[in-house]
Every structure is written in structure tokens, then in C-alpha cells.
Amino acid sequence: MSPHPDERTYRGAVIGAGYFSQFHYDAWRRMPDVEIVACCDVDMEKANDVAQTHGVKSVYSDYRQMLDRHQVDFVDIITRPDTHLELVDEISQRGIAIICQKPLAPTVQEAREMVSLVEQRGIRFMVHENFRFQPWYREMKRLMEDGVIGDRLHSLSFRNRAGDGHGPEAYLARQPYFQTMEKFLIFEAGIHTIDTFRYLGGEIEQAWCWHRKLNPVIAGEDTAVGVFRFEDGAMGLYDANRFNESTSKNPRYTFGEVLLEGDGGSIRLYDDGRLTIQNLGETERDHAYSPSQHGFAGDCVFATQRHFIDNLATGEAFETDGPNYLKSLAVQEAMYASSESGCWESPRV
């Protein structure tokens, strides 16, 4: 949905000025119906840098002071997961809509508490889960709904080799706290694939997983294989490894390769964003569409935040609202449980 020139302007404030925030600020700045009136970070140097770069007029180190001084329609939270509950509690008490980065919280129990808070207070709340908003996944979903590969999904598979997790300096340049996370690959990155699988294939009823640590300098797991059973009968395969490398020129564009197989054929996503269709009995052919090269991963941050503003305006549910996202977290926890038990585990919301 595109903004209409006569629509109201939504005033927002942003908490956080770390590495990934650049994509948020850039996306907000490109929306004619959004004005970011203030930003905040405990590191004032970082806050001043993003404010200067993206034209934010007011800068704070204390988010409460910022919210006391500015009337806003929403707050964008781009901070570490262990800060989210306090922030969501305070902001929701003020009656302000929230979009919050993932991971949502350090534990599923804390995430449930957060979702319960906003629901009790009637606050519009969306998790900034942007992978399902990547242009190739939106196009794959459209093709599936159009029956291009039939009317029954057989399987989904995802393979990723990030290559940013080997050696003693792994992750330090971009997000150094990754080294200390006791739950890492599935918690921080695998959740994206879980949510995308649910977007494409529906709800997951069982999960099996095995994970391990390849780089000894980090605390958590950095490789995993997961198998999923979907309610509608499809199966899923997750194969991810942040230690080894891909041959992609930009492994952070699509973050991997995907294969969808149905009763009428297959759709393939290549690591350069190319999509192909292969109907049964026919040769593979390229599918023409135009994924963006701007911003992060096909400009999915813009698409995510556009969805938030559009649905904030219409009152429609967010695709990744609290209750929906708890379903993805339940699958995540089932994967960890399976790696401990060696058995199939069922998600428990």
C-alpha cells in the first residue's frame, strides 16, 4: 500500500542508534507520511551521528525524557533484547504504538509477558521481523497463491552459509555481543527462517533439530539442521551455518537459497535474488520481477515499516503482531528442546 498525499503525518521516536538502526532511520526518512521527531541512545555520540545523517532534530540519552518532551504516534525500538520489556512497559503505559526489533526478549516467558502487557493495555504492537517482507518471499507467496506450482505444498528447504562467524574476530566488527549469546544461531537468525516458513507454508506442528558450536570463541551454537512437519502435510528443512562460507558475491542479500516444491512444480530462490519456476515435466525458467538493491536484503526494512504504518492507519492486524510472533518463538523453543532430547518436539504457545 502506498501513502496517499492527503494522509496524516505519523510522528515517531526511535530508541537505539546501533549498527542495524541505520536501515530503520533510512526507511523512515523515505516515507512522506512519517516524521521522526527525536531519537535516543545511551551513547550520545552514536545518537548524534544518526540524527545528523538522517535529519532527526532532537537527540536524547534518556528515552523517558524524550517521550516527556515529544508527542508521538509510535516508538521504534532498536535495542538489545534484554532492554525490551522495560521499554515496552513504559511506552505502553503512555498509550503509544510500538514497533520492536527482534529478538523480542531473552526468554520466551519474557516475550509472553511483553505481549500480555500490550494486549491488556490495548496498544498496537508489531515485531520488526523483516525477512517475510523481503521481496522474493512476497513474490514466492504470490506465485503459490496463484497456483503456479499447484495447490498443495510438498516441501520447503532453506540453506544458508553466512561465512561471518569464523576466527577470533567473528562478529566483532558489526555486532560484537553475538559472541556472548548463549543461544545464538537459532535464537538470533533462525527465528527469521521459522517466521518465513510459517508465512509460506502455514503452521508448524512438530520440529526436530540438532545444533552445535563450530567456533570456540563464541558462547552459543553457530550451526544447525532442523526438520519441520507442517499442519497441512508439507515438510521443511533448515540447514544453516555461520562459520563456513557461500560462493555468493553478497551472502547478506538473500541470506541463503530456498526451494519450494508443490504438486505442480517448484520455485527456486538463488542467492542473488533470482527466482525460477520449474513446472513438472518442463525445464526451469527465470521469473521476471524486480527486487530492490537498496538498504538491507531487498529493502525489507522499508517494507516492514511501511506495513506497520499502513496497518496503524487502517486498524488492520499486523502480520507479525505479538500473538503471531509467539507462534514463531514456540517453534524456536521446540528446536532447542529437540536438540536436547533427540526427539520430535511440538511447539507450545
CSV table of C-alpha atoms in Angstrom, one decimal:
chain,number,residue,atom,x,y,z
A,1,MET,CA,0.0,0.0,0.0
A,2,SER,CA,1.4,3.4,-1.0
A,3,PRO,CA,1.0,6.5,1.1
A,4,HIS,CA,-1.7,9.0,-0.1
A,5,PRO,CA,-0.6,12.6,-0.3
A,6,ASP,CA,-3.6,13.7,1.8
A,7,GLU,CA,-2.9,11.2,4.6
A,8,ARG,CA,-1.9,12.4,8.1
A,9,THR,CA,1.8,12.5,9.1
A,10,TYR,CA,2.7,10.0,11.7
A,11,ARG,CA,5.2,11.3,14.3
A,12,GLY,CA,7.7,8.8,15.6
A,13,ALA,CA,10.6,8.5,18.0
A,14,VAL,CA,13.4,6.0,17.8
A,15,ILE,CA,15.2,4.3,20.6
A,16,GLY,CA,18.6,2.9,19.5
A,17,ALA,CA,21.4,4.0,17.3
A,18,GLY,CA,23.5,0.9,16.8
A,19,TYR,CA,24.6,-0.9,13.6
A,20,PHE,CA,21.2,-2.0,12.3
A,21,SER,CA,19.4,1.2,13.2
A,22,GLN,CA,20.8,2.8,10.0
A,23,PHE,CA,18.3,0.8,7.9
A,24,HIS,CA,15.4,1.9,10.1
A,25,TYR,CA,16.3,5.6,10.0
A,26,ASP,CA,16.8,5.4,6.3
A,27,ALA,CA,13.4,3.7,5.7
A,28,TRP,CA,11.5,6.2,7.9
A,29,ARG,CA,13.2,9.1,6.1
A,30,ARG,CA,11.9,7.9,2.8
A,31,MET,CA,8.2,7.8,3.9
A,32,PRO,CA,6.4,11.1,3.2
A,33,ASP,CA,3.8,10.4,5.8
A,34,VAL,CA,6.3,9.8,8.7
A,35,GLU,CA,8.4,12.2,10.6
A,36,ILE,CA,10.9,11.0,13.2
A,37,VAL,CA,10.9,13.9,15.6
A,38,ALA,CA,13.5,12.5,18.1
A,39,CYS,CA,16.0,9.7,18.7
A,40,CYS,CA,17.7,8.3,21.7
A,41,ASP,CA,20.7,6.2,22.7
A,42,VAL,CA,22.7,5.8,25.9
A,43,ASP,CA,25.7,6.5,23.6
A,44,MET,CA,25.2,10.2,22.7
A,45,GLU,CA,27.9,10.1,20.1
A,46,LYS,CA,26.0,7.4,18.2
A,47,ALA,CA,22.7,9.1,18.6
A,48,ASN,CA,24.1,12.4,17.3
A,49,ASP,CA,25.7,10.6,14.3
A,50,VAL,CA,22.4,9.0,13.2
A,51,ALA,CA,20.5,12.2,13.9
A,52,GLN,CA,22.8,14.2,11.7
A,53,THR,CA,22.8,11.6,8.9
A,54,HIS,CA,19.1,11.2,8.8
A,55,GLY,CA,17.8,14.6,9.7
A,56,VAL,CA,16.4,14.0,13.2
A,57,LYS,CA,16.2,17.3,15.1
A,58,SER,CA,16.1,16.2,18.7
A,59,VAL,CA,18.6,13.8,20.4
A,60,TYR,CA,18.5,12.3,23.9
A,61,SER,CA,20.3,9.8,26.1
A,62,ASP,CA,17.2,9.3,28.3
A,63,TYR,CA,14.2,7.8,26.5
A,64,ARG,CA,11.8,8.9,29.2
A,65,GLN,CA,12.9,12.5,28.9
A,66,MET,CA,12.5,12.2,25.1
A,67,LEU,CA,8.9,10.9,25.5
A,68,ASP,CA,8.1,13.5,28.1
A,69,ARG,CA,9.0,16.3,25.6
A,70,HIS,CA,7.5,15.0,22.4
A,71,GLN,CA,4.0,13.9,21.5
A,72,VAL,CA,4.4,10.9,19.1
A,73,ASP,CA,2.2,8.3,17.5
A,74,PHE,CA,4.7,5.5,17.7
A,75,VAL,CA,8.1,4.4,19.0
A,76,ASP,CA,10.6,2.3,17.1
A,77,ILE,CA,12.7,0.1,19.5
A,78,ILE,CA,16.1,-0.9,18.1
A,79,THR,CA,17.9,-2.0,21.2
A,80,ARG,CA,19.2,-5.3,22.7
A,81,PRO,CA,16.5,-7.8,23.6
A,82,ASP,CA,17.3,-7.6,27.4
A,83,THR,CA,16.1,-4.0,27.3
A,84,HIS,CA,12.8,-4.5,25.5
A,85,LEU,CA,10.5,-5.4,28.4
A,86,GLU,CA,11.3,-2.3,30.4
A,87,LEU,CA,10.9,-0.1,27.3
A,88,VAL,CA,7.6,-1.7,26.2
A,89,ASP,CA,6.2,-1.5,29.7
A,90,GLU,CA,7.0,2.3,29.9
A,91,ILE,CA,5.9,3.2,26.4
A,92,SER,CA,2.7,1.1,26.5
A,93,GLN,CA,1.8,2.9,29.8
A,94,ARG,CA,1.9,6.1,27.8
A,95,GLY,CA,-0.6,4.7,25.3
A,96,ILE,CA,1.9,4.8,22.3
A,97,ALA,CA,2.0,2.3,19.5
A,98,ILE,CA,5.2,0.2,19.3
A,99,ILE,CA,7.3,-1.5,16.6
A,100,CYS,CA,10.1,-3.5,18.3
A,101,GLN,CA,13.1,-5.3,16.8
A,102,LYS,CA,13.7,-9.0,17.3
A,103,PRO,CA,14.9,-11.0,19.2
A,104,LEU,CA,11.9,-9.9,21.2
A,105,ALA,CA,13.2,-10.9,24.6
A,106,PRO,CA,16.0,-13.0,26.2
A,107,THR,CA,13.4,-15.7,27.1
A,108,VAL,CA,10.1,-16.8,25.7
A,109,GLN,CA,8.5,-16.2,29.1
A,110,GLU,CA,9.6,-12.6,29.0
A,111,ALA,CA,8.3,-12.3,25.4
A,112,ARG,CA,4.9,-13.6,26.6
A,113,GLU,CA,4.9,-11.1,29.4
A,114,MET,CA,5.6,-8.3,26.9
A,115,VAL,CA,2.8,-9.4,24.6
A,116,SER,CA,0.4,-9.7,27.6
A,117,LEU,CA,1.2,-6.2,28.7
A,118,VAL,CA,0.4,-4.6,25.3
A,119,GLU,CA,-2.7,-6.6,24.9
A,120,GLN,CA,-4.1,-5.7,28.4
A,121,ARG,CA,-3.4,-2.0,27.6
A,122,GLY,CA,-4.8,-2.1,24.1
A,123,ILE,CA,-1.6,-1.0,22.5
A,124,ARG,CA,-0.9,-1.5,18.8
A,125,PHE,CA,2.3,-3.6,18.8
A,126,MET,CA,4.4,-5.2,16.0
A,127,VAL,CA,7.6,-7.1,16.0
A,128,HIS,CA,10.1,-5.9,13.4
A,129,GLU,CA,10.5,-9.3,11.8
A,130,ASN,CA,11.6,-8.3,8.3
A,131,PHE,CA,12.6,-11.5,6.5
A,132,ARG,CA,9.0,-12.3,5.4
A,133,PHE,CA,8.9,-8.8,3.9
A,134,GLN,CA,11.9,-9.5,1.6
A,135,PRO,CA,10.7,-9.1,-2.0
A,136,TRP,CA,11.5,-12.6,-3.1
A,137,TYR,CA,9.4,-14.1,-0.3
A,138,ARG,CA,6.4,-11.8,-1.1
A,139,GLU,CA,6.7,-12.9,-4.8
A,140,MET,CA,7.0,-16.6,-3.9
A,141,LYS,CA,3.9,-16.3,-1.8
A,142,ARG,CA,2.0,-14.6,-4.6
A,143,LEU,CA,3.1,-17.3,-7.1
A,144,MET,CA,2.0,-20.0,-4.7
A,145,GLU,CA,-1.4,-18.3,-4.1
A,146,ASP,CA,-1.8,-18.0,-7.9
A,147,GLY,CA,-1.3,-21.8,-8.2
A,148,VAL,CA,1.8,-21.6,-10.3
A,149,ILE,CA,3.2,-24.8,-8.7
A,150,GLY,CA,-0.1,-26.4,-7.9
A,151,ASP,CA,-2.5,-26.3,-5.0
A,152,ARG,CA,-0.6,-28.5,-2.5
A,153,LEU,CA,2.8,-27.6,-1.0
A,154,HIS,CA,5.1,-30.6,-0.6
A,155,SER,CA,8.3,-29.1,0.9
A,156,LEU,CA,10.3,-26.0,1.8
A,157,SER,CA,14.0,-26.0,2.2
A,158,PHE,CA,16.4,-23.3,3.2
A,159,ARG,CA,20.2,-23.4,3.1
A,160,ASN,CA,22.5,-20.7,4.5
A,161,ARG,CA,26.3,-20.3,4.8
A,162,ALA,CA,26.8,-16.8,6.2
A,163,GLY,CA,30.6,-17.0,6.5
A,164,ASP,CA,30.8,-14.2,9.1
A,165,GLY,CA,31.5,-16.5,12.1
A,166,HIS,CA,35.0,-17.9,11.8
A,167,GLY,CA,38.1,-16.9,13.6
A,168,PRO,CA,38.7,-15.0,16.9
A,169,GLU,CA,37.3,-11.7,15.5
A,170,ALA,CA,33.9,-13.3,14.5
A,171,TYR,CA,31.1,-10.8,14.6
A,172,LEU,CA,33.1,-8.1,16.4
A,173,ALA,CA,33.0,-5.5,13.6
A,174,ARG,CA,29.3,-5.5,13.2
A,175,GLN,CA,27.5,-6.9,16.3
A,176,PRO,CA,30.1,-7.9,19.0
A,177,TYR,CA,27.5,-9.1,21.5
A,178,PHE,CA,26.9,-12.1,19.2
A,179,GLN,CA,30.0,-13.7,20.7
A,180,THR,CA,28.5,-13.8,24.2
A,181,MET,CA,24.9,-15.0,23.4
A,182,GLU,CA,24.4,-18.4,25.0
A,183,LYS,CA,21.7,-19.1,22.4
A,184,PHE,CA,22.8,-17.7,19.1
A,185,LEU,CA,22.1,-19.1,15.7
A,186,ILE,CA,18.5,-20.3,16.1
A,187,PHE,CA,17.7,-17.5,18.6
A,188,GLU,CA,19.1,-14.6,16.6
A,189,ALA,CA,18.9,-15.8,12.9
A,190,GLY,CA,16.9,-19.0,12.8
A,191,ILE,CA,13.9,-17.2,14.0
A,192,HIS,CA,13.8,-15.4,10.7
A,193,THR,CA,13.5,-18.7,8.8
A,194,ILE,CA,10.9,-20.0,11.2
A,195,ASP,CA,8.7,-17.0,10.6
A,196,THR,CA,9.3,-17.1,6.9
A,197,PHE,CA,8.4,-20.8,6.8
A,198,ARG,CA,5.2,-20.1,8.7
A,199,TYR,CA,4.5,-17.3,6.2
A,200,LEU,CA,5.0,-19.6,3.2
A,201,GLY,CA,3.8,-22.9,4.5
A,202,GLY,CA,1.5,-22.4,7.4
A,203,GLU,CA,1.7,-23.5,11.0
A,204,ILE,CA,4.4,-26.0,12.1
A,205,GLU,CA,3.2,-28.8,14.3
A,206,GLN,CA,6.5,-30.6,15.0
A,207,ALA,CA,10.2,-29.9,14.9
A,208,TRP,CA,13.4,-31.9,15.1
A,209,CYS,CA,16.7,-30.2,15.4
A,210,TRP,CA,20.4,-30.8,16.0
A,211,HIS,CA,22.8,-27.9,16.7
A,212,ARG,CA,26.4,-27.4,17.7
A,213,LYS,CA,29.2,-24.9,18.1
A,214,LEU,CA,32.0,-24.7,15.5
A,215,ASN,CA,33.8,-21.6,16.6
A,216,PRO,CA,35.2,-22.0,20.1
A,217,VAL,CA,35.4,-18.2,20.8
A,218,ILE,CA,31.6,-17.8,20.9
A,219,ALA,CA,29.2,-18.9,23.6
A,220,GLY,CA,26.3,-20.2,21.6
A,221,GLU,CA,25.6,-22.5,18.7
A,222,ASP,CA,26.6,-21.4,15.2
A,223,THR,CA,25.3,-24.3,13.0
A,224,ALA,CA,22.0,-26.2,13.0
A,225,VAL,CA,19.9,-28.6,11.0
A,226,GLY,CA,16.1,-28.6,11.6
A,227,VAL,CA,13.3,-30.6,10.1
A,228,PHE,CA,9.6,-29.4,10.4
A,229,ARG,CA,6.2,-31.0,9.9
A,230,PHE,CA,3.6,-28.5,8.8
A,231,GLU,CA,-0.1,-28.9,9.7
A,232,ASP,CA,-1.1,-29.1,6.1
A,233,GLY,CA,1.2,-32.0,5.4
A,234,ALA,CA,4.3,-30.3,4.0
A,235,MET,CA,7.8,-30.8,5.4
A,236,GLY,CA,10.5,-28.2,5.9
A,237,LEU,CA,14.3,-28.4,6.0
A,238,TYR,CA,16.5,-25.7,7.7
A,239,ASP,CA,20.3,-26.0,7.1
A,240,ALA,CA,22.3,-23.1,8.5
A,241,ASN,CA,25.9,-22.5,9.3
A,242,ARG,CA,27.5,-19.1,10.1
A,243,PHE,CA,31.1,-20.5,10.2
A,244,ASN,CA,31.5,-21.7,6.6
A,245,GLU,CA,31.2,-19.5,3.5
A,246,SER,CA,29.0,-19.4,0.5
A,247,THR,CA,30.1,-18.6,-3.1
A,248,SER,CA,27.7,-15.6,-3.2
A,249,LYS,CA,29.0,-12.2,-4.1
A,250,ASN,CA,26.8,-10.8,-1.3
A,251,PRO,CA,25.7,-13.5,1.2
A,252,ARG,CA,23.7,-10.9,3.1
A,253,TYR,CA,21.4,-10.1,0.2
A,254,THR,CA,19.1,-13.1,0.4
A,255,PHE,CA,20.9,-14.8,3.3
A,256,GLY,CA,20.6,-18.2,1.5
A,257,GLU,CA,18.8,-20.3,-1.1
A,258,VAL,CA,15.2,-21.6,-0.9
A,259,LEU,CA,13.4,-24.4,-2.7
A,260,LEU,CA,9.6,-24.7,-2.7
A,261,GLU,CA,8.1,-27.9,-4.1
A,262,GLY,CA,4.4,-28.4,-4.8
A,263,ASP,CA,2.2,-30.9,-6.7
A,264,GLY,CA,2.7,-28.8,-9.8
A,265,GLY,CA,6.4,-28.0,-9.8
A,266,SER,CA,9.0,-25.9,-8.0
A,267,ILE,CA,10.1,-22.4,-7.2
A,268,ARG,CA,13.8,-21.7,-6.5
A,269,LEU,CA,15.3,-18.6,-4.9
A,270,TYR,CA,19.0,-18.2,-5.7
A,271,ASP,CA,21.4,-16.2,-3.6
A,272,ASP,CA,21.4,-13.2,-6.0
A,273,GLY,CA,17.7,-12.8,-5.6
A,274,ARG,CA,16.8,-14.6,-8.9
A,275,LEU,CA,13.6,-16.6,-8.9
A,276,THR,CA,12.9,-19.5,-11.2
A,277,ILE,CA,9.9,-21.7,-11.8
A,278,GLN,CA,10.0,-25.3,-13.0
A,279,ASN,CA,6.7,-27.0,-13.7
A,280,LEU,CA,6.5,-30.7,-13.7
A,281,GLY,CA,7.8,-32.1,-17.0
A,282,GLU,CA,9.2,-28.8,-18.1
A,283,THR,CA,12.6,-27.0,-17.9
A,284,GLU,CA,13.5,-24.4,-15.3
A,285,ARG,CA,12.7,-20.8,-16.4
A,286,ASP,CA,13.5,-17.4,-15.0
A,287,HIS,CA,10.7,-15.5,-13.3
A,288,ALA,CA,10.8,-11.8,-14.0
A,289,TYR,CA,10.3,-9.4,-11.1
A,290,SER,CA,12.4,-6.5,-9.7
A,291,PRO,CA,13.8,-6.9,-6.2
A,292,SER,CA,15.3,-3.7,-4.7
A,293,GLN,CA,19.0,-3.3,-4.2
A,294,HIS,CA,18.5,-0.5,-1.7
A,295,GLY,CA,19.1,-0.8,2.0
A,296,PHE,CA,19.0,-4.2,3.7
A,297,ALA,CA,18.1,-7.5,2.0
A,298,GLY,CA,15.9,-6.2,-0.8
A,299,ASP,CA,14.8,-3.1,1.2
A,300,CYS,CA,12.8,-5.3,3.5
A,301,VAL,CA,13.2,-2.9,6.4
A,302,PHE,CA,11.3,-0.3,4.4
A,303,ALA,CA,8.6,-2.9,3.5
A,304,THR,CA,8.3,-3.9,7.1
A,305,GLN,CA,7.9,-0.4,8.4
A,306,ARG,CA,5.6,0.5,5.6
A,307,HIS,CA,3.3,-2.4,6.7
A,308,PHE,CA,3.4,-1.0,10.2
A,309,ILE,CA,2.4,2.5,9.2
A,310,ASP,CA,-0.3,1.3,6.7
A,311,ASN,CA,-1.9,-1.0,9.2
A,312,LEU,CA,-1.6,1.5,12.0
A,313,ALA,CA,-3.6,3.8,9.8
A,314,THR,CA,-6.3,1.2,8.8
A,315,GLY,CA,-6.5,-0.6,12.1
A,316,GLU,CA,-5.8,-4.0,10.4
A,317,ALA,CA,-3.8,-6.6,12.3
A,318,PHE,CA,0.0,-6.6,11.8
A,319,GLU,CA,1.3,-9.8,10.2
A,320,THR,CA,3.9,-10.0,13.0
A,321,ASP,CA,1.9,-8.8,16.0
A,322,GLY,CA,2.5,-10.3,19.4
A,323,PRO,CA,0.3,-13.4,19.3
A,324,ASN,CA,1.5,-14.3,15.8
A,325,TYR,CA,5.2,-13.9,16.8
A,326,LEU,CA,4.8,-16.1,19.9
A,327,LYS,CA,4.0,-18.9,17.5
A,328,SER,CA,7.4,-18.5,15.8
A,329,LEU,CA,9.0,-18.4,19.3
A,330,ALA,CA,7.3,-21.6,20.2
A,331,VAL,CA,8.8,-23.3,17.2
A,332,GLN,CA,12.2,-21.9,18.1
A,333,GLU,CA,11.9,-23.3,21.6
A,334,ALA,CA,10.8,-26.7,20.2
A,335,MET,CA,14.0,-26.7,18.1
A,336,TYR,CA,16.2,-26.2,21.2
A,337,ALA,CA,14.2,-28.8,23.1
A,338,SER,CA,14.7,-31.3,20.3
A,339,SER,CA,18.4,-30.7,20.2
A,340,GLU,CA,18.5,-31.7,23.9
A,341,SER,CA,16.1,-34.6,23.7
A,342,GLY,CA,17.0,-36.0,20.3
A,343,CYS,CA,13.2,-36.4,19.7
A,344,TRP,CA,10.5,-34.6,17.7
A,345,GLU,CA,9.1,-31.7,19.8
A,346,SER,CA,5.8,-29.9,19.4
A,347,PRO,CA,5.6,-26.1,19.7
A,348,ARG,CA,3.8,-24.9,22.8
A,349,VAL,CA,2.4,-21.4,22.6
